[in-house]
Amino acid sequence: MDKNTITGFLLIAAVLIGFSWWQQPSKEEIEAMRKQDSINQVAQKKAEEQQKMADLSEQTKKQEAIEAAQHDTTALFHSALMGQEQQVVLKNTKVEVTLSTKGGTPVKAVVKDFKNREGEPDVTLFDEKSHQLAFMMGGKTMNIITSDLYFTPSNVTDTTVTMTAVAEAGKTLQLDYKLGSSYLMDMSLQVKGMDGLFAPGMNQMDVEWTEQCRQQERGFSFENQRSALTYHFTDGGTDYLTETKEYRDEAVEEPTDWVAFKNQYFSAVMIAKDNFAPNALMTSLPQQKETQVLKHYGAKLKTAFDPKGQAPSQFEFYYGPNDFRLLQDIEDESTFGKDLQMERLVYLGWPLIRIINRWFTLYVFDWLTKLGFNMGIVLILITLLLKVITFPLVKKSYMSSAKMRVLKPKLDEATKQYDKPEDQMQKQQAMMAEYSKYGVSPLSGCLPALIQMPIWIAMFNYVPNAIQLRGESFLWMNDLSTYDPIIEWGKDIWLIGDHLSLTCVLFCVSNVLYSMMTMRQQKDQMVGQQAEQMKMMQWMMYLMPVMFFFIFNEYSSGLNFYYFISLFFSAAIMWVLRKTTNDEKLLAILEAKYKENKNNPKKRGGMAARLEAMQKQVEEMQKQRMNQQNR
């Protein structure tokens, strides 16, 4: 460091010190600032105390409201507010529902013959710690809340029970349950001898239903993305609360038939015979992975209630799997005579994709499943069937590329004089002219590829929602409905998760190899600057599998396996077509076509001829504009 540099640093330091000394406040200013800080602290403390008082007042009001409601209920149901909680179990070969005499409603639902993620033989949808259901009826001077009451069970069998809460003499609240032979349970609520206790115009009651939706599958994130509070409109159609967003008391303005607390493969559904009134409030709060709870669901509903007790309020509850065919049959089992559309709980994709899955994939899947094949074999056979169906399109696409490949020397010769950037229009026109001479359309290979895309998307939507894959093993995959880790590290890493899925790796590697094969094929047919532009496309094609890895590492091994097998068969088809295509014979055919078109120009047509005509028209318009500008 030289003398001038040291001097410069000292001068800068002196300026900074002097400026700081000059800017420092006086003693009077410091004292004023201290007083102001004290005033601010006092004001802040006062505001905090006021907020605490407001919060305490709000809590007190809520508590008083609860106590008032309980007092109102106490005045009428004084004998039903005390008792010993008991449990009554209704069961059949499909499901087991536990009812509690405290509240008179279901507190546990177990779906049989579906292993849970710990390997136990049955799946518990909810229990008393994660589920609450209450019916509330407002009277003139009192409220009736079922969750406050103890009910007495009677008429108890394996599939039926009557729960009765006794009030004053001749006044009762009765809940009747009947479990059918499948997953559907009937329930009716009826009051007796209480018509004078309700307002004359009172014809609705409130229903409050909450559930902590349990994680049932191995992949928390994957399951959470397919778990949603879903509801069906009375006029038809379903909707749901978006899986990744938080909703608190979201209003549903239209009347609904049913509300479902849905996870990936199972649902708890409540159906009202007389509909749920408009402006129901729905809640869906996604939870963290460590809680092993997918979402906190809640529904605040209103439905018909007869205070005279002549007509019961009727409900049906479905506790079971999200199986498309099974959910279709539930509508036949229901006694409400409604078009419930409960099969919509199995998401099949957007309208076009849904049509493919609804009228093709489902039928093929059902057919192959009934033949007794392993689910892995079913995926392979579906892949083969789709390849057979799309083979004519794939062959057409390949032959279009092959024609362009064998014509490449002629295209190079016809366009060699147009190497300057400003000559690209003429070069493109010359290429189109050559293609037209030989009856080749450069776009004929694009349409088949676009047609195949909906099939990929359809399987993307269908496979993760096919409960038939759940718990099914194939080769190294223990469960086709979840990921197949080759290594796990127990802690989430951003974009990757806590594992490495083998089928995802196979899919991504095969995607890279298939991209290399197709890019090499396309490179053989590129002319001039197209080959340079293709280099940029190569990087894009190679980056896509990397992106797929971060997306599909959490996805099910069944879906990754399908894509891997699909790419394998696609590569095999391309290889066979390449080996069975004789370039010399193909060129001879094109030469014969050229001579035929040359002798009879009227036969020239197709996409290439139309593109050539369009380019000539554009070029003519550009010339006219330039002439007008020169004038």
XYZ file of N, CA, C and O in Angstrom, residues 451-589:
556
model
N -51.985 -36.580 -30.846
C -53.092 -37.464 -30.506
C -52.719 -38.383 -29.350
O -53.560 -38.737 -28.512
N -51.450 -38.773 -29.256
C -51.020 -39.671 -28.188
C -50.924 -38.982 -26.828
O -51.004 -39.628 -25.794
N -50.763 -37.644 -26.818
C -50.613 -36.927 -25.556
C -51.801 -37.106 -24.618
O -51.602 -37.319 -23.415
N -53.062 -37.022 -25.095
C -54.184 -37.242 -24.173
C -54.155 -38.602 -23.483
O -54.632 -38.734 -22.352
N -53.595 -39.619 -24.151
C -53.519 -40.949 -23.533
C -52.562 -40.920 -22.356
O -52.842 -41.486 -21.288
N -51.419 -40.258 -22.533
C -50.466 -40.126 -21.429
C -51.111 -39.401 -20.257
O -50.979 -39.815 -19.097
N -51.821 -38.316 -20.559
C -52.450 -37.532 -19.496
C -53.572 -38.327 -18.840
O -53.784 -38.259 -17.622
N -54.306 -39.102 -19.639
C -55.393 -39.923 -19.086
C -54.847 -40.934 -18.082
O -55.412 -41.097 -16.983
N -53.764 -41.603 -18.408
C -53.172 -42.556 -17.470
C -52.587 -41.851 -16.255
O -52.592 -42.384 -15.141
N -52.100 -40.629 -16.442
C -51.579 -39.826 -15.326
C -52.688 -39.577 -14.293
O -52.427 -39.547 -13.089
N -53.925 -39.411 -14.766
C -55.044 -39.185 -13.863
C -55.653 -40.484 -13.338
O -56.138 -40.526 -12.209
N -55.628 -41.530 -14.158
C -56.325 -42.757 -13.769
C -55.530 -43.607 -12.774
O -56.064 -44.014 -11.733
N -54.271 -43.881 -13.074
C -53.491 -44.832 -12.270
C -53.417 -44.432 -10.794
O -53.628 -45.275 -9.911
N -53.131 -43.166 -10.441
C -53.046 -42.831 -9.007
C -54.366 -42.961 -8.262
O -54.359 -42.988 -7.031
N -55.491 -43.033 -8.965
C -56.795 -43.126 -8.310
C -57.418 -44.512 -8.423
O -58.564 -44.697 -8.001
N -56.693 -45.458 -9.001
C -57.208 -46.825 -9.155
C -56.921 -47.608 -7.875
O -55.788 -48.022 -7.622
N -57.956 -47.823 -7.070
C -57.768 -48.502 -5.785
C -57.364 -49.963 -5.982
O -56.821 -50.605 -5.074
N -57.606 -50.497 -7.202
C -57.211 -51.881 -7.475
C -55.695 -52.078 -7.357
O -55.221 -53.203 -7.136
N -54.921 -51.011 -7.519
C -53.463 -51.117 -7.411
C -52.984 -51.082 -5.968
O -51.832 -51.416 -5.687
N -53.853 -50.660 -5.062
C -53.450 -50.470 -3.668
C -53.083 -51.808 -3.022
O -53.860 -52.755 -3.007
N -51.862 -51.874 -2.505
C -51.380 -53.073 -1.828
C -50.943 -54.187 -2.743
O -50.502 -55.246 -2.277
N -51.036 -53.983 -4.067
C -50.644 -55.015 -5.030
C -49.148 -54.916 -5.317
O -48.628 -53.837 -5.586
N -48.474 -56.040 -5.278
C -47.025 -56.078 -5.521
C -46.732 -56.637 -6.906
O -47.528 -57.400 -7.473
N -45.575 -56.248 -7.447
C -45.130 -56.766 -8.741
C -43.623 -56.565 -8.834
O -43.112 -55.452 -8.600
N -42.912 -57.646 -9.154
C -41.451 -57.623 -9.207
C -40.896 -57.055 -7.903
O -41.203 -57.573 -6.838
N -40.096 -55.993 -7.966
C -39.514 -55.426 -6.748
C -40.463 -54.456 -6.037
O -40.176 -54.000 -4.929
N -41.584 -54.107 -6.652
C -42.508 -53.110 -6.103
C -43.482 -53.774 -5.131
O -44.295 -54.604 -5.526
N -43.401 -53.389 -3.859
C -44.267 -53.984 -2.842
C -45.691 -53.457 -2.905
O -46.626 -54.141 -2.496
N -45.846 -52.232 -3.372
C -47.167 -51.622 -3.446
C -47.200 -50.683 -4.653
O -46.515 -49.662 -4.676
N -47.990 -51.041 -5.648
C -48.038 -50.258 -6.885
C -48.706 -48.898 -6.704
O -48.628 -48.050 -7.586
N -49.360 -48.684 -5.560
C -50.064 -47.422 -5.345
C -49.198 -46.369 -4.661
O -49.648 -45.234 -4.480
N -47.976 -46.730 -4.288
C -47.090 -45.770 -3.645
C -45.686 -45.936 -4.199
O -45.426 -46.796 -5.038
N -44.760 -45.105 -3.742
C -43.403 -45.129 -4.291
C -42.636 -46.369 -3.829
O -42.982 -47.010 -2.826
N -41.597 -46.716 -4.560
C -40.776 -47.896 -4.265
C -39.339 -47.433 -3.986
O -38.538 -47.325 -4.901
N -38.995 -47.145 -2.746
C -37.689 -46.551 -2.457
C -36.550 -47.571 -2.537
O -36.679 -48.700 -2.060
N -35.447 -47.152 -3.157
C -34.225 -47.955 -3.079
C -33.345 -47.445 -1.941
O -32.446 -48.143 -1.489
N -33.638 -46.228 -1.480
C -32.946 -45.666 -0.330
C -33.840 -44.615 0.306
O -34.562 -43.896 -0.389
N -33.844 -44.567 1.637
C -34.600 -43.560 2.392
C -33.673 -42.952 3.437
O -32.808 -43.633 3.986
N -33.890 -41.644 3.714
C -33.005 -40.984 4.691
C -33.780 -40.286 5.807
O -33.187 -39.602 6.630
N -35.103 -40.439 5.850
C -35.871 -40.014 7.010
C -36.093 -38.524 7.182
O -36.746 -38.107 8.131
N -35.564 -37.701 6.307
C -35.735 -36.253 6.419
C -35.934 -35.668 5.038
O -35.216 -36.012 4.100
N -36.912 -34.786 4.912
C -37.230 -34.214 3.605
C -36.120 -33.309 3.097
O -35.584 -32.476 3.847
N -35.768 -33.499 1.842
C -34.854 -32.605 1.130
C -35.677 -31.871 0.073
O -36.502 -32.470 -0.607
N -35.436 -30.585 -0.052
C -36.233 -29.760 -0.966
C -36.243 -30.347 -2.372
O -35.194 -30.693 -2.917
N -37.418 -30.487 -2.933
C -37.688 -30.979 -4.283
C -37.536 -32.490 -4.434
O -37.996 -33.064 -5.414
N -36.904 -33.155 -3.470
C -36.672 -34.598 -3.599
C -37.535 -35.391 -2.625
O -38.133 -36.397 -2.983
N -37.624 -34.934 -1.379
C -38.352 -35.673 -0.362
C -37.405 -36.454 0.527
O -36.255 -36.055 0.744
N -37.853 -37.604 1.008
C -37.055 -38.396 1.946
C -36.674 -39.758 1.385
O -36.360 -40.675 2.138
N -36.701 -39.901 0.047
C -36.415 -41.204 -0.531
C -36.003 -41.043 -1.998
O -36.116 -39.950 -2.573
N -35.565 -42.153 -2.558
C -35.262 -42.216 -3.991
C -36.031 -43.396 -4.562
O -35.843 -44.543 -4.157
N -36.947 -43.105 -5.493
C -37.829 -44.130 -6.061
C -37.154 -44.787 -7.268
O -36.736 -44.104 -8.202
N -37.085 -46.130 -7.249
C -36.404 -46.859 -8.325
C -37.154 -46.718 -9.655
O -36.530 -46.469 -10.699
N -38.483 -46.865 -9.637
C -39.224 -46.759 -10.898
C -39.135 -45.341 -11.476
O -39.147 -45.174 -12.700
N -39.042 -44.342 -10.605
C -38.879 -42.962 -11.094
C -37.532 -42.813 -11.791
O -37.439 -42.176 -12.857
N -36.487 -43.400 -11.209
C -35.161 -43.353 -11.834
C -35.193 -44.058 -13.187
O -34.662 -43.550 -14.186
N -35.818 -45.233 -13.240
C -35.912 -45.974 -14.504
C -36.676 -45.171 -15.561
O -36.270 -45.118 -16.722
N -37.772 -44.558 -15.158
C -38.562 -43.752 -16.084
C -37.744 -42.586 -16.632
O -37.728 -42.331 -17.850
N -37.029 -41.878 -15.755
C -36.273 -40.696 -16.194
C -35.089 -41.090 -17.079
O -34.812 -40.425 -18.087
N -34.386 -42.177 -16.713
C -33.258 -42.633 -17.539
C -33.753 -43.084 -18.906
O -33.157 -42.759 -19.945
N -34.838 -43.835 -18.932
C -35.387 -44.290 -20.218
C -35.866 -43.101 -21.047
O -35.775 -43.122 -22.279
N -36.348 -42.062 -20.372
C -36.777 -40.862 -21.084
C -35.602 -40.173 -21.768
O -35.705 -39.700 -22.901
N -34.449 -40.135 -21.066
C -33.242 -39.551 -21.662
C -32.818 -40.348 -22.894
O -32.516 -39.782 -23.953
N -32.786 -41.680 -22.766
C -32.363 -42.534 -23.878
C -33.323 -42.418 -25.061
O -32.884 -42.354 -26.220
N -34.620 -42.366 -24.773
C -35.599 -42.227 -25.848
C -35.469 -40.859 -26.523
O -35.610 -40.742 -27.748
N -35.180 -39.831 -25.737
C -34.979 -38.496 -26.307
C -33.762 -38.484 -27.228
O -33.790 -37.861 -28.297
N -32.696 -39.161 -26.804
C -31.501 -39.242 -27.644
C -31.820 -39.925 -28.972
O -31.353 -39.490 -30.039
N -32.619 -40.990 -28.914
C -32.970 -41.717 -30.129
C -33.784 -40.836 -31.074
O -33.495 -40.757 -32.282
N -34.804 -40.164 -30.542
C -35.660 -39.335 -31.398
C -34.921 -38.100 -31.903
O -35.116 -37.684 -33.049
N -34.049 -37.529 -31.066
C -33.306 -36.344 -31.500
C -32.323 -36.696 -32.616
O -32.136 -35.919 -33.558
N -31.710 -37.867 -32.533
C -30.789 -38.296 -33.579
C -31.551 -38.502 -34.892
O -31.071 -38.145 -35.965
N -32.739 -39.070 -34.785
C -33.552 -39.295 -35.975
C -33.952 -37.961 -36.609
O -33.906 -37.801 -37.831
N -34.353 -36.992 -35.783
C -34.759 -35.696 -36.311
C -33.573 -34.919 -36.867
O -33.715 -34.175 -37.840
N -32.402 -35.114 -36.261
C -31.210 -34.418 -36.741
C -30.856 -34.857 -38.160
O -30.354 -34.063 -38.961
N -31.121 -36.128 -38.490
C -30.795 -36.652 -39.817
C -31.621 -36.017 -40.925
O -31.287 -36.153 -42.101
N -32.705 -35.347 -40.559
C -33.567 -34.770 -41.590
C -33.542 -33.246 -41.597
O -34.265 -32.625 -42.369
N -32.715 -32.641 -40.727
C -32.657 -31.192 -40.655
C -31.757 -30.611 -41.747
O -30.749 -31.220 -42.121
N -32.114 -29.420 -42.203
C -31.387 -28.754 -43.283
C -30.902 -27.395 -42.801
O -31.667 -26.646 -42.177
N -29.642 -27.075 -43.070
C -29.100 -25.748 -42.806
C -29.198 -25.346 -41.347
O -28.758 -26.059 -40.449
N -29.799 -24.166 -41.115
C -29.880 -23.627 -39.765
C -30.816 -24.428 -38.864
O -30.774 -24.280 -37.646
N -31.652 -25.257 -39.461
C -32.515 -26.105 -38.635
C -31.686 -27.015 -37.734
O -32.043 -27.275 -36.594
N -30.569 -27.500 -38.261
C -29.684 -28.357 -37.466
C -29.105 -27.590 -36.287
O -28.948 -28.141 -35.189
N -28.766 -26.293 -36.502
C -28.251 -25.482 -35.399
C -29.330 -25.249 -34.340
O -29.065 -25.294 -33.139
N -30.536 -24.975 -34.811
C -31.635 -24.765 -33.876
C -31.937 -26.036 -33.094
O -32.401 -25.984 -31.957
N -31.670 -27.175 -33.710
C -31.944 -28.446 -33.053
C -31.074 -28.648 -31.821
O -31.466 -29.337 -30.874
N -29.887 -28.044 -31.807
C -29.005 -28.180 -30.647
C -29.645 -27.592 -29.398
O -29.513 -28.137 -28.298
N -30.344 -26.463 -29.572
C -31.049 -25.875 -28.436
C -32.193 -26.780 -27.984
O -32.436 -26.933 -26.781
N -32.866 -27.380 -28.929
C -33.945 -28.296 -28.594
C -33.436 -29.505 -27.831
O -34.124 -30.046 -26.971
N -32.215 -29.937 -28.151
C -31.638 -31.088 -27.463
C -31.533 -30.836 -25.967
O -31.882 -31.693 -25.150
N -31.047 -29.655 -25.603
C -30.918 -29.342 -24.182
C -32.282 -29.347 -23.499
O -32.419 -29.802 -22.367
N -33.285 -28.847 -24.196
C -34.638 -28.857 -23.634
C -35.124 -30.290 -23.412
O -35.703 -30.614 -22.372
N -34.881 -31.146 -24.395
C -35.328 -32.535 -24.301
C -34.596 -33.289 -23.199
O -35.157 -34.192 -22.589
N -33.343 -32.935 -22.960
C -32.584 -33.604 -21.910
C -32.917 -33.064 -20.524
O -32.776 -33.772 -19.514
N -33.360 -31.814 -20.456
C -33.726 -31.240 -19.163
C -35.083 -31.738 -18.679
O -35.331 -31.795 -17.464
N -35.960 -32.093 -19.608
C -37.297 -32.550 -19.214
C -37.254 -33.769 -18.290
O -37.959 -33.802 -17.272
N -36.459 -34.819 -18.572
C -36.396 -35.944 -17.643
C -35.912 -35.555 -16.252
O -36.334 -36.154 -15.259
N -35.010 -34.562 -16.193
C -34.560 -34.082 -14.885
C -35.725 -33.452 -14.135
O -35.919 -33.686 -12.934
N -36.518 -32.660 -14.843
C -37.699 -32.061 -14.218
C -38.687 -33.147 -13.800
O -39.292 -33.072 -12.718
N -38.853 -34.152 -14.633
C -39.757 -35.251 -14.307
C -39.331 -35.952 -13.018
O -40.179 -36.400 -12.243
N -38.027 -36.073 -12.798
C -37.557 -36.745 -11.584
C -38.073 -36.044 -10.335
O -38.569 -36.683 -9.399
N -37.969 -34.718 -10.287
C -38.405 -33.978 -9.107
C -39.927 -34.042 -8.938
O -40.429 -33.926 -7.822
N -40.646 -34.235 -10.042
C -42.107 -34.332 -9.961
C -42.545 -35.738 -9.569
O -43.378 -35.924 -8.679
N -41.963 -36.748 -10.214
C -42.471 -38.109 -10.104
C -41.820 -38.937 -9.004
O -42.237 -40.076 -8.790
N -40.834 -38.409 -8.314
C -40.206 -39.188 -7.242
C -41.191 -39.503 -6.122
O -41.066 -40.517 -5.443
N -42.187 -38.641 -5.910
C -43.214 -38.874 -4.892
C -44.373 -39.710 -5.426
O -45.205 -40.174 -4.657
N -44.436 -39.902 -6.752
C -45.599 -40.549 -7.342
C -45.534 -42.069 -7.173
O -44.510 -42.637 -6.815
N -46.652 -42.698 -7.478
C -46.762 -44.141 -7.263
C -45.867 -44.904 -8.223
O -45.635 -44.483 -9.360
N -45.388 -46.046 -7.757
C -44.546 -46.891 -8.592
C -45.337 -47.419 -9.787
O -44.773 -47.644 -10.862
N -46.657 -47.598 -9.623
C -47.480 -48.067 -10.740
C -47.476 -47.090 -11.898
O -47.357 -47.488 -13.063
N -47.589 -45.782 -11.596
C -47.590 -44.780 -12.653
C -46.215 -44.680 -13.302
O -46.100 -44.637 -14.536
N -45.156 -44.638 -12.499
C -43.801 -44.583 -13.050
C -43.494 -45.830 -13.876
O -42.833 -45.751 -14.919
N -43.967 -46.984 -13.407
C -43.740 -48.227 -14.142
C -44.461 -48.194 -15.482
O -43.914 -48.635 -16.504
N -45.684 -47.663 -15.508
C -46.427 -47.553 -16.771
C -45.660 -46.682 -17.763
O -45.510 -47.042 -18.936
N -45.175 -45.528 -17.313
C -44.443 -44.641 -18.214
C -43.133 -45.282 -18.691
O -42.733 -45.121 -19.844
N -42.472 -46.012 -17.792
C -41.236 -46.702 -18.166
C -41.508 -47.752 -19.244
O -40.819 -47.809 -20.273
N -42.543 -48.560 -19.030
C -42.900 -49.598 -20.010
C -43.351 -48.961 -21.322
O -43.015 -49.431 -22.425
N -44.094 -47.864 -21.233
C -44.565 -47.185 -22.437
C -43.388 -46.679 -23.268
O -43.372 -46.839 -24.503
N -42.400 -46.074 -22.620
C -41.216 -45.594 -23.337
C -40.416 -46.762 -23.922
O -39.865 -46.662 -25.023
N -40.351 -47.859 -23.175
C -39.624 -49.039 -23.658
C -40.256 -49.562 -24.957
O -39.551 -49.825 -25.937
N -41.589 -49.686 -24.956
C -42.272 -50.165 -26.164
C -42.165 -49.150 -27.300
O -42.041 -49.532 -28.476
N -42.207 -47.856 -26.970
C -42.065 -46.828 -28.011
C -40.693 -46.922 -28.668
O -40.578 -46.839 -29.900
N -39.658 -47.096 -27.838
C -38.304 -47.231 -28.385
C -38.190 -48.498 -29.231
O -37.552 -48.493 -30.298
N -38.815 -49.599 -28.763
C -38.764 -50.857 -29.523
C -39.456 -50.698 -30.875
O -38.957 -51.183 -31.908
N -40.589 -50.004 -30.894
C -41.307 -49.787 -32.159
C -40.466 -48.944 -33.104
O -40.364 -49.244 -34.311
N -39.849 -47.889 -32.586
C -39.012 -47.030 -33.428
C -37.834 -47.816 -33.996
O -37.459 -47.656 -35.165
N -37.238 -48.674 -33.168
C -36.089 -49.470 -33.613
C -36.510 -50.441 -34.716
O -35.815 -50.591 -35.734
N -37.672 -51.100 -34.541
C -38.161 -52.051 -35.544
C -38.479 -51.324 -36.853
O -38.128 -51.799 -37.951
N -39.125 -50.170 -36.751
C -39.447 -49.413 -37.959
C -38.182 -48.968 -38.690
O -38.120 -48.989 -39.923
N -37.176 -48.592 -37.916
C -35.910 -48.160 -38.547
C -35.237 -49.323 -39.254
O -34.695 -49.171 -40.369
N -35.263 -50.499 -38.631
C -34.615 -51.657 -39.225
C -35.364 -52.191 -40.442
O -34.762 -52.795 -41.344
N -36.673 -52.000 -40.465
C -37.467 -52.553 -41.556
C -37.712 -51.547 -42.680
O -38.402 -51.874 -43.656
N -37.174 -50.356 -42.559
C -37.348 -49.340 -43.603
C -36.106 -49.299 -44.488
O -34.989 -49.055 -43.994
N -36.293 -49.555 -45.765
C -35.199 -49.515 -46.738
C -35.170 -48.119 -47.375
O -36.067 -47.746 -48.132
N -34.145 -47.355 -47.027
C -34.073 -45.969 -47.503
C -33.998 -45.889 -49.024
O -34.581 -44.988 -49.639
N -33.292 -46.834 -49.656
C -33.161 -46.799 -51.117
C -34.515 -47.035 -51.786
O -34.872 -46.342 -52.751
N -35.253 -48.019 -51.285
C -36.573 -48.288 -51.851
C -37.519 -47.109 -51.611
O -38.317 -46.755 -52.490
N -37.421 -46.512 -50.415
C -38.277 -45.375 -50.092
C -37.968 -44.194 -51.017
O -38.890 -43.527 -51.518
N -36.672 -43.965 -51.284
C -36.287 -42.876 -52.183
C -36.775 -43.152 -53.601
O -37.220 -42.236 -54.309
N -36.705 -44.422 -54.030
C -37.192 -44.773 -55.365
C -38.696 -44.516 -55.490
O -39.181 -44.033 -56.521
N -39.432 -44.829 -54.443
C -40.873 -44.562 -54.442
C -41.134 -43.067 -54.560
O -42.026 -42.620 -55.295
